[in-house]
Coordinates of C-alpha atoms in Angstrom, one line a residue:
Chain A
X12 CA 229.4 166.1 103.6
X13 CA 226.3 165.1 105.4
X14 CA 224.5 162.3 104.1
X15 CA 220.6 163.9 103.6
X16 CA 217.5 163.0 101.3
X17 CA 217.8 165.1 98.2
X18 CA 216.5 168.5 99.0
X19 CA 215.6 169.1 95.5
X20 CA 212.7 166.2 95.7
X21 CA 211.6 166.5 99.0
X22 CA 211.2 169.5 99.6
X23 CA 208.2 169.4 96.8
X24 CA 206.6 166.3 98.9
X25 CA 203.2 168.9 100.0
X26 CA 203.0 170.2 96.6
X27 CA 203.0 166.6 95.0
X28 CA 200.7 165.2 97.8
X29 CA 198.2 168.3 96.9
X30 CA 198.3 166.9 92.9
X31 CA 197.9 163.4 93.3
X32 CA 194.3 164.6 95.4
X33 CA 193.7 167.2 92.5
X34 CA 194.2 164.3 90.0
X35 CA 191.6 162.2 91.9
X36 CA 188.4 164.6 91.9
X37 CA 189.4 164.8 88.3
X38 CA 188.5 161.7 87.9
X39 CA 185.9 161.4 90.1
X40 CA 184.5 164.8 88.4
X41 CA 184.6 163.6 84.9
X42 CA 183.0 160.3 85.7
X43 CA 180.5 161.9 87.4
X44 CA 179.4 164.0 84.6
X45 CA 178.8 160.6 82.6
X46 CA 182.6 160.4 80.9
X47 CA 184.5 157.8 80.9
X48 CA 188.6 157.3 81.1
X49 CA 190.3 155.9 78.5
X50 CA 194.0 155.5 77.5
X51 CA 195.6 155.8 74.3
X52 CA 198.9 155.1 73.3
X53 CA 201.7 157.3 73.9
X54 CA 203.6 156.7 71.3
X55 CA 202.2 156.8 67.7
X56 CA 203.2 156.7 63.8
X57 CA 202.5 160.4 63.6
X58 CA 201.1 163.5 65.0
X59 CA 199.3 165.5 63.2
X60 CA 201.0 168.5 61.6
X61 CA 201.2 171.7 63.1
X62 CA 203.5 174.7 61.9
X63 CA 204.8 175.5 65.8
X64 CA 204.8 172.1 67.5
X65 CA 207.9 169.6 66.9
X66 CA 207.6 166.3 68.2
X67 CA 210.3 164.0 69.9
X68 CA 211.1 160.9 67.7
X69 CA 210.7 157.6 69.1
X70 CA 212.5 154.8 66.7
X71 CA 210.6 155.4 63.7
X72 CA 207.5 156.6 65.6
X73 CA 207.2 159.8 67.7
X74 CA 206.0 160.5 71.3
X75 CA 202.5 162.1 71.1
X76 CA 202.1 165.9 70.9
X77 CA 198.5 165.8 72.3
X78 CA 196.4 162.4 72.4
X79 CA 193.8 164.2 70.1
X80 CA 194.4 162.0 67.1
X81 CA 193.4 158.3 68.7
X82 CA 190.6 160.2 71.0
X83 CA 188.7 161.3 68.1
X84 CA 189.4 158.0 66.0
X85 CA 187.9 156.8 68.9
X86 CA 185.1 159.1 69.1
X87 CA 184.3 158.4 65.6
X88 CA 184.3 154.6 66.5
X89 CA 181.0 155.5 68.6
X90 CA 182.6 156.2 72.0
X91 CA 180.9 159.4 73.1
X92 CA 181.6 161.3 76.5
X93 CA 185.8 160.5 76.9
X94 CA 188.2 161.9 78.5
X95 CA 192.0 160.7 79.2
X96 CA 194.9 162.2 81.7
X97 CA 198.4 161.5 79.9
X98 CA 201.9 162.6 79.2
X99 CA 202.2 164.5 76.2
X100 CA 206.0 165.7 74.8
X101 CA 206.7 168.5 73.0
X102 CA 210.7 169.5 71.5
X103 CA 212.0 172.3 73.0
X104 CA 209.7 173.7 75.0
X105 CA 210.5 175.1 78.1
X106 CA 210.4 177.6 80.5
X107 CA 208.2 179.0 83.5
X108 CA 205.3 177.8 82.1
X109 CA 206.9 174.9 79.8
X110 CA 208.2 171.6 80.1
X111 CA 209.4 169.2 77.3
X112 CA 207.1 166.4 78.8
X113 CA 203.6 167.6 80.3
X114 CA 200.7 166.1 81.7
X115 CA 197.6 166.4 79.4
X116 CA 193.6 166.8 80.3
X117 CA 191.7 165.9 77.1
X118 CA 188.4 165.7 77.3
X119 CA 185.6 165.0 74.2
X120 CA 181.8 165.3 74.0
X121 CA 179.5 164.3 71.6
X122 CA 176.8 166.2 69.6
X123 CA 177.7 169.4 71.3
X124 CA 180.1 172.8 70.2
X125 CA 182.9 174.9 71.8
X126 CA 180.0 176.2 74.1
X127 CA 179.5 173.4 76.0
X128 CA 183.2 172.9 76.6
X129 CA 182.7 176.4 78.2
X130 CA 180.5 175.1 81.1
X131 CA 182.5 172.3 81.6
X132 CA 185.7 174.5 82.3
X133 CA 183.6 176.4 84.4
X134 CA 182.1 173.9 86.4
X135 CA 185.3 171.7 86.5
X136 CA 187.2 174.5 88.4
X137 CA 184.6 175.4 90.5
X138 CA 184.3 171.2 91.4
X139 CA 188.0 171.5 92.4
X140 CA 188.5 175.2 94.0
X141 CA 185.3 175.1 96.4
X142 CA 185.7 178.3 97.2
X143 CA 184.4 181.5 95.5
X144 CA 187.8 182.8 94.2
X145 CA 191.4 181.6 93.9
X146 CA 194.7 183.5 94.3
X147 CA 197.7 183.0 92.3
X148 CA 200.8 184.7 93.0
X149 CA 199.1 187.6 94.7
X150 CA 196.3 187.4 91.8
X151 CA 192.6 187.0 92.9
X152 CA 190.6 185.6 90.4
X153 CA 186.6 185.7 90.9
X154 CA 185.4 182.4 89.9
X155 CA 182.0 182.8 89.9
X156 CA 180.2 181.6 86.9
X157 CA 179.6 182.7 84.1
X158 CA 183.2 184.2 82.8
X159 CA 183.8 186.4 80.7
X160 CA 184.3 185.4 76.6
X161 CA 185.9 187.6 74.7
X162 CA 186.2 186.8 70.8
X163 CA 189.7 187.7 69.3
X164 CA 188.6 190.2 67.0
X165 CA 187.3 191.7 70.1
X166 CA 190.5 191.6 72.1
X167 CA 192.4 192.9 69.0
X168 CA 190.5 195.5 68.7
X169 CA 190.7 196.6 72.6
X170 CA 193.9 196.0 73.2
X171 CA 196.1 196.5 69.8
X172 CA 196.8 199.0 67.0
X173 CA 196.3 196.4 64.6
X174 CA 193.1 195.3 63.6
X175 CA 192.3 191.5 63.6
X176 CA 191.4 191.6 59.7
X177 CA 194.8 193.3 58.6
X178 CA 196.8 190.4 59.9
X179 CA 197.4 188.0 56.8
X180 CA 200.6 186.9 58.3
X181 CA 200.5 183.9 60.9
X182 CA 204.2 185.4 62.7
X183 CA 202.9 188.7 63.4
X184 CA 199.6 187.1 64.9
X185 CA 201.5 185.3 67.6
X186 CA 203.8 188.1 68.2
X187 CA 201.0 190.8 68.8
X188 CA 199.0 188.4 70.6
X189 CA 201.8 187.4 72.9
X190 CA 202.9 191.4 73.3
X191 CA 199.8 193.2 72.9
X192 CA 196.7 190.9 73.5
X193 CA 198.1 188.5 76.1
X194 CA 199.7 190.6 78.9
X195 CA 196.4 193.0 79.0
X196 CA 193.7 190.4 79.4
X197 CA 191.9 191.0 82.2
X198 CA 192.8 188.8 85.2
X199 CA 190.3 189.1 88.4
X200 CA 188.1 186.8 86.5
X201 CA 189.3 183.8 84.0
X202 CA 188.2 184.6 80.5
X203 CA 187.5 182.7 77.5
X204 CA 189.1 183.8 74.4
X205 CA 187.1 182.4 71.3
X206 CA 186.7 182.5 67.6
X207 CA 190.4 182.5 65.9
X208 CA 191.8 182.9 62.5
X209 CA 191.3 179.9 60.9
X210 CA 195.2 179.3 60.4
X211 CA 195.3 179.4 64.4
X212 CA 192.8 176.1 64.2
X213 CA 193.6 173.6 61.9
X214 CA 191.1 170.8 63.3
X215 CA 188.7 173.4 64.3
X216 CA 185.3 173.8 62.3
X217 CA 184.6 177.1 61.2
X218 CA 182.1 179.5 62.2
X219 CA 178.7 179.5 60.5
X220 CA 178.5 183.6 60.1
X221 CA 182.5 183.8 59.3
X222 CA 184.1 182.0 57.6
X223 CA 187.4 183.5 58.0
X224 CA 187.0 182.2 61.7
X225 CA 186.9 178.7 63.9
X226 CA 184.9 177.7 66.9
X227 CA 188.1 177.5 68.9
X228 CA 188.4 178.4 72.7
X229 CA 191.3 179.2 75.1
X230 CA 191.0 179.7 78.5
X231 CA 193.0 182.1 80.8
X232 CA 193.3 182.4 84.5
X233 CA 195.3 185.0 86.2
X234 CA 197.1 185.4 82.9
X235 CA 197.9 181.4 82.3
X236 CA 197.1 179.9 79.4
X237 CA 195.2 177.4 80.6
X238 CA 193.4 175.0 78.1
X239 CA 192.3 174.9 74.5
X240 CA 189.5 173.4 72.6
X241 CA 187.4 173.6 69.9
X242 CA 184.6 172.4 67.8
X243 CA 185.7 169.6 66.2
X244 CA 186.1 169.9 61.9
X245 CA 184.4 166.5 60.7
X246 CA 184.5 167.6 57.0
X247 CA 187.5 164.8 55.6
X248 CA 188.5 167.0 52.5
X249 CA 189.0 170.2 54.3
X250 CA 191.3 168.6 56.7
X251 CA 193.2 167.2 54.2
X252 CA 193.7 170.5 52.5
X253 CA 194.9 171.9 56.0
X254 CA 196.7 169.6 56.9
X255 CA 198.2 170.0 53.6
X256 CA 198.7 173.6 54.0
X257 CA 200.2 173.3 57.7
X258 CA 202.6 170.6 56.1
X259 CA 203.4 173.0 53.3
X260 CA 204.2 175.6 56.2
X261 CA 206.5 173.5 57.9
X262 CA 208.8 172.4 54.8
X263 CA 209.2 175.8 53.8
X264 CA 210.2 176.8 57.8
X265 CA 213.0 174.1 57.2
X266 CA 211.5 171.2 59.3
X267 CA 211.6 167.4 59.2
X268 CA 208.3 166.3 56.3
X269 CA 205.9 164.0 58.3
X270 CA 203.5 161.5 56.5
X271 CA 199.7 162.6 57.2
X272 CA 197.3 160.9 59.3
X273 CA 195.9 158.7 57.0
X274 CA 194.0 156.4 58.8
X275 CA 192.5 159.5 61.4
X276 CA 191.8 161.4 57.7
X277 CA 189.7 158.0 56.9
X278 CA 187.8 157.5 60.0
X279 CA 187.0 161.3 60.1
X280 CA 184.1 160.5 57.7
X281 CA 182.6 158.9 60.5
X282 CA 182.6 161.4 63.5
X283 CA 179.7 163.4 64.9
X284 CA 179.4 166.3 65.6
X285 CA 181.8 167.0 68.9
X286 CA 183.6 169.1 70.8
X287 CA 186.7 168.6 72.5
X288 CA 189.3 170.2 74.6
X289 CA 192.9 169.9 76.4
X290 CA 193.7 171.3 79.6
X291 CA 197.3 172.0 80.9
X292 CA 197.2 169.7 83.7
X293 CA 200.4 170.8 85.2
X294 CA 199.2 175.1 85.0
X295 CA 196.4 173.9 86.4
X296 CA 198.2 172.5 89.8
X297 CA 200.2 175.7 89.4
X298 CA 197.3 177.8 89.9
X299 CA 195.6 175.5 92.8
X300 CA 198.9 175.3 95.1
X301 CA 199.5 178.9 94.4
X302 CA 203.0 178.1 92.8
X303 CA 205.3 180.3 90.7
X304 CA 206.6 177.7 88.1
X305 CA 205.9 174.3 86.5
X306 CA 208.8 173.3 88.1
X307 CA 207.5 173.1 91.1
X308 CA 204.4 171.2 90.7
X309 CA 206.4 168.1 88.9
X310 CA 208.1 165.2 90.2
X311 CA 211.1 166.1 88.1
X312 CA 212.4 168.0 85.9
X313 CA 214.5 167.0 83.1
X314 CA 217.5 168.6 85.0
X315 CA 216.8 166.2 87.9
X316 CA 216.8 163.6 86.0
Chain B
X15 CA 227.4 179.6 68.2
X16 CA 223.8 179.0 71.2
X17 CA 220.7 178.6 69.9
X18 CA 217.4 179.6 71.5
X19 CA 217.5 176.4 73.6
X20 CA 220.4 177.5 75.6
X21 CA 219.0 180.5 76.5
X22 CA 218.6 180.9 80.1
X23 CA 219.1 183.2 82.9
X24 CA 222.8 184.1 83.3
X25 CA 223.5 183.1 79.5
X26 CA 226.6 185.4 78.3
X27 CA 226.0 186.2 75.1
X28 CA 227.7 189.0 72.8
X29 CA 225.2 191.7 71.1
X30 CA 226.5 194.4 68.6
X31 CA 230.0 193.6 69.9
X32 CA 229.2 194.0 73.8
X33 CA 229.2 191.5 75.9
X34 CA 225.5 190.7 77.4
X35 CA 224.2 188.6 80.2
X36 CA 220.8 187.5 80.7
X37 CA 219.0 188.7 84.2
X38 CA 215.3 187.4 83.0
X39 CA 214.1 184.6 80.7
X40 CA 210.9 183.8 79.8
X41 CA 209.8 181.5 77.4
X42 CA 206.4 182.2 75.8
X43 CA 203.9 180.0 73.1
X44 CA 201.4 182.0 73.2
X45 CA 198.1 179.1 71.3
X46 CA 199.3 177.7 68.9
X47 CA 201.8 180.1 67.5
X48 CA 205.5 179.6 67.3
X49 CA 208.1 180.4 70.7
X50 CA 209.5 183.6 71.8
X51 CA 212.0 183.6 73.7
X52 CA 211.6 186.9 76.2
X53 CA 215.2 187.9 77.7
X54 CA 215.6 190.9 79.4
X55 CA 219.9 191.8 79.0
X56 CA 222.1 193.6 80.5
X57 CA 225.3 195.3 78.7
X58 CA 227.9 194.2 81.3
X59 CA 230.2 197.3 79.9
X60 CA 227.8 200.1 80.1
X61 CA 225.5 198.7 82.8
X62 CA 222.4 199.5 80.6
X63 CA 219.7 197.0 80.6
X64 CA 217.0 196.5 77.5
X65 CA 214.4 193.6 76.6
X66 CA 214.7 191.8 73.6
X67 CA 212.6 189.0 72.0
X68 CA 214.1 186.1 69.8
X69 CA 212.2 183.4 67.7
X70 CA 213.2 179.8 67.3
X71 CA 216.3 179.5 64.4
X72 CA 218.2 182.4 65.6
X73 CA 221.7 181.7 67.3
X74 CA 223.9 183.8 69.5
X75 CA 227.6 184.2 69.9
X76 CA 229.0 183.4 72.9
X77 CA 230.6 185.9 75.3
X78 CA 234.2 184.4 76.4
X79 CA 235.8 186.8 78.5
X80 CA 239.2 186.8 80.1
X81 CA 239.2 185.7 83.6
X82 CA 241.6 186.6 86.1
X83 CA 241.8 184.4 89.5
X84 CA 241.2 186.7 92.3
X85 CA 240.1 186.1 96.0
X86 CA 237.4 188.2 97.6
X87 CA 238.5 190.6 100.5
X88 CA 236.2 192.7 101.7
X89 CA 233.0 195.3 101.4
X90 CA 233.2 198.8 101.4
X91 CA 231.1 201.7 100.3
X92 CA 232.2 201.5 96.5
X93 CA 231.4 197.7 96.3
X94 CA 233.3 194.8 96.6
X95 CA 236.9 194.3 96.4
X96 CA 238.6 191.9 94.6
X97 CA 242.5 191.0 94.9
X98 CA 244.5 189.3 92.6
X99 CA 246.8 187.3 94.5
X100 CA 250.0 187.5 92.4
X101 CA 250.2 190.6 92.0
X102 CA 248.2 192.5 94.7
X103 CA 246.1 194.6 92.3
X104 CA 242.7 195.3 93.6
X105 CA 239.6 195.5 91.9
X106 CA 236.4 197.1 93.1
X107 CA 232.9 195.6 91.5
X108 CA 229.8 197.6 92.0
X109 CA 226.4 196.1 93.7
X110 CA 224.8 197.1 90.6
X111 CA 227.3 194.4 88.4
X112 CA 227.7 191.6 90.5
X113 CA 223.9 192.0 91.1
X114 CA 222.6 188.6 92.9
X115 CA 226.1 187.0 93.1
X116 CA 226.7 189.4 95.9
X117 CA 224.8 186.7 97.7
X118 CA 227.1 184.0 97.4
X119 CA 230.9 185.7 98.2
X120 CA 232.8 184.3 101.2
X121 CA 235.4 186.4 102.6
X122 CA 238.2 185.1 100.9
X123 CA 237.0 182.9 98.6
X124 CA 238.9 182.6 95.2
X125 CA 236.2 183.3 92.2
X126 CA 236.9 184.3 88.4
X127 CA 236.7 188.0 87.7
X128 CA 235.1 188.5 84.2
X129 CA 237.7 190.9 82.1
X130 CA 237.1 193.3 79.7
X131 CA 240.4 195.2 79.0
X132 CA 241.4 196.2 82.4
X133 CA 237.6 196.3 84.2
X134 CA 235.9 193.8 85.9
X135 CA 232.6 193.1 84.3
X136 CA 231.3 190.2 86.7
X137 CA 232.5 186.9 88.3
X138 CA 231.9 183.6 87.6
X139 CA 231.3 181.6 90.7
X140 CA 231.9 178.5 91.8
X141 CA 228.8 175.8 91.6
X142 CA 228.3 175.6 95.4
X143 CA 229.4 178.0 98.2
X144 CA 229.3 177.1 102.2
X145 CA 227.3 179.8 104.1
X146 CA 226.2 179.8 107.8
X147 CA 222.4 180.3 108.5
X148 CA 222.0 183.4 110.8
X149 CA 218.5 183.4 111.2
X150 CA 215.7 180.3 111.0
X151 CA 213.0 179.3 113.1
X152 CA 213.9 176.7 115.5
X153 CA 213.3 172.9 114.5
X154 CA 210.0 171.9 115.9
X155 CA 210.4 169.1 117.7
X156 CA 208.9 165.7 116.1
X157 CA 209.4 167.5 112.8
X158 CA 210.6 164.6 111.1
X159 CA 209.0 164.8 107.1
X160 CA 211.9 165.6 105.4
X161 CA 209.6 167.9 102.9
X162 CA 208.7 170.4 105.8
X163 CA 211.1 173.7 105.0
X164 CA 211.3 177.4 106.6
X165 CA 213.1 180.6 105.3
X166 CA 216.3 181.1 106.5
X167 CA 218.7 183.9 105.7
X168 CA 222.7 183.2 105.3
X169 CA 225.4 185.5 106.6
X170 CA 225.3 187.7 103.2
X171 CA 221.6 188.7 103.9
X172 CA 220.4 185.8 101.2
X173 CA 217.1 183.9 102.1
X174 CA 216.2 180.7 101.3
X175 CA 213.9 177.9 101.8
X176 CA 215.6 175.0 103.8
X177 CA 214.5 171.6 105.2
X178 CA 213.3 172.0 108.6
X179 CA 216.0 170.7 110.6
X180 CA 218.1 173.5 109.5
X181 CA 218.9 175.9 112.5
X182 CA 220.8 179.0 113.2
X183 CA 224.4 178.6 113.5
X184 CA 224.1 175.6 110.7
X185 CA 226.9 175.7 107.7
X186 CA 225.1 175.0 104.5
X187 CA 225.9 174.6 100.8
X188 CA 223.9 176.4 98.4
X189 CA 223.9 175.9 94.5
X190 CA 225.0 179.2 92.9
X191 CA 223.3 178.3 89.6
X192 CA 219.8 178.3 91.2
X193 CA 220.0 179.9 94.8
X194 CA 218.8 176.7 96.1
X195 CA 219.9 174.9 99.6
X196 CA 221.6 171.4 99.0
X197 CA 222.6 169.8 102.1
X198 CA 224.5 170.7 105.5
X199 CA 228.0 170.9 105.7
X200 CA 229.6 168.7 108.1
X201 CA 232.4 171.3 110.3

């Protein structure tokens, strides 16, 4: 056998060399718009509880699911305009789109709603693309501002048989969203979903005129599921009982009982009024080299490992 | 018994009794609600292919099917044919079953033949097969970044992406598991 540099690795060298300058006018964009980086550790007592997301155990701590927890601690320390770039690891998840350990844009803002985060999608993508449109995978997408939002009940409505307010049941949400909702979005612009079930947002404050729903936000371009934010709940007691409830959800589902966030539940009493959002860092190179998979825009995969 | 985990493309699996193999996989989380696990199937009896969506917790027999050593002879109009080297029995499998695999035969190269009674259903190849590049641009010279590739298509009509110092007439091993180049074959 001939003795070459491992195709696998190399042959993703462009690709790589295209994120690292991506990474940097991240930076540079964020710090420009009066943010500033901070780093928070990786791996932490506990996350907090979601029904669908299973974290990867660490000793007696786990790996982080999102950094969400300590940014917001630390927004409610007085820290205003942050944002952070970092791993995040999530169990068993992975696929085209999906990789057990991902790479994380979180950014928060002070005194400001899911609106705001809006622009700053907008703006950020338009910072980094330069150009009018992008194409992915044979997909234009017009990236002209303003995009489109388009509130759930909206999109339920449009695209489904079922109607947004006969879905009690969190399984049949998901399903019809990922079968019915999902695959129909529009995709020659990106689009900004808003305004879930409140079960869909556990740390998301709800809506002044509807209480059934939260001020949370995902954004799609040519069909990827891009980021995710939302205004951030600052009421202490109605976290707990979430919280609560989500833990509830996952004992009954069969999985491993995690202790709250107790000291996150403590310093909530203490956080503005923010917004704050998390943006698949590894989609988002996906989308700007024009690549099929997330395998391609990473270093390694855990197969190459 | 697999669980969703394991799922992937090419997974054998059984369903209802019939032995299935995955040609697409996607994997799908759509927010925040829980994984589905998108496989499109094929029945590798009756040919017929379906989608189907599974949720995290399920679990899947395995398919194991007989395998018979056979070597590869030849391509005619019914498919390919398959002899079993013992006994000189032949076995023709369609385009239609072998699907991609077709890709990766060598005449005369020993592969498993997936039984099912007396039909072959599929083949099981080997990890890596040696094919010659018949097409590929020519290596610029003072191309010397090993991350620079090119398409180039092997004997069977398969295409790939190689390293740029690839050139026609080059023997090459491919990984059957991913259609990938790996490295040139020293003759």
């Amino acid at each position: 056998m001939i003795v070459e540099p491992n195709w696998q690795l190399a042959r993703k060298r462009k690709t790589i060399e295209q994120r690292a300058r991506i990474l940097h006018k991240i930076r540079a964009f964020f710090t420009e718009q009066g943010f500033f980086e901070v780093e928070t550790p990786a791996r932490i007592p506990v996350n907090a509880p979601e029904l669908h997301i299973d974290a990867i155990a660490s000793g007696n701590w786990s790996l982080q699911t999102s950094p969400e927890l300590c940014m917001k601690r630390l927004l409610a320390a007085g820290y205003d305009n942050i944002f952070q770039i970092c791993h995040c690891w999530r169990a068993e998840e992975q696929g085209p789109r999906h990789l057990p350990e991902y790479t994380m844009l979180e950014w928060y803002r002070r005194d400001c709603d899911y609106q705001q985060l809006m622009h700053d999608c907008e703006k950020l993508i338009n910072n980094l693309v330069g150009r009018k449109s992008l194409t992915w995978q044979g997909q234009e997408v017009d990236i002209t501002m303003p995009w489109p939002r388009l509130t759930v009940k909206q999109a339920f409505s449009q695209h489904s048989s079922t109607s947004l307010s006969q879905i009690t049941d969190e399984k049949k949400f998901s399903e019809l969203m990922s079968n019915e909702i999902e695959p129909f979005l529009p995709r020659n612009k990106p689009l900004f979903l808003t305004d879930y079930p409140t079960l869909q947002g556990s740390l998301a404050q709800q809506k002044a005129d509807d209480a059934d729903c939260v001020e949370r936000v995902e954004l799609y371009i040519a069909g990827l599921e891009l980021a995710n934010g939302f205004t951030e709940l600052t009421d202490a007691a109605e976290q707990r009982r979430r919280f609560e409830k989500e833990e509830k959800q996952r004992q009954a589902a069969g999985k491993a009982s995690c202790p709250l966030p107790e000291k996150y539940l403590d310093e909530l009493e203490t956080l503005p009024n923010a917004a704050g959002i998390a943006l698949g860092v590894d989609r988002l190179i996906m989308l700007l080299c024009d690549q099929p998979t997330i395998d391609e825009v990473v270093c390694f995969t855990p197969e190459q490992l | 018994m697999y669980s969703c985990s394991d799922l992937k493309k090419g997974l054998k699996m059984m369903i209802d009794g019939d032995p299935h193999v995955i040609v697409q996989y996607d994997f799908t989380k759509p927010g925040k609600g829980q994984a589905l696990y998108k496989c499109k199937l094929r029945n590798m009896i009756s040919g017929s292919l379906f989608d189907r969506t599974y949720r995290s917790g399920e679990s899947f027999e395995p398919a194991h099917l007989e395998e018979r050593e056979m070597q590869y002879l030849y391509q005619d109009d019914n498919g390919y044919v398959f002899m079993d080297k013992k006994s000189f029995e032949q076995i023709t499998l369609s385009e239609e079953t072998l699907a991609d695999d077709k890709y990766f035969l060598v005449d005369n190269m020993d592969v498993e033949i997936l039984m099912h009674g007396d039909h072959g259903i599929g083949i099981s190849l080997p990890n890596f097969v040696n094919l010659r590049v018949i097409q590929a641009d020519p290596w610029v010279k003072g191309d010397t970044a090993a991350g620079n590739n090119k398409p180039a298509t092997v004997e069977t009509g398969y295409t790939l992406a190689v390293p740029s110092f690839v050139e026609e007439g080059t023997l090459i091993q491919i990984d059957t598991r991913t259609g990938e180049y790996s490295t040139r074959v020293k003759e």
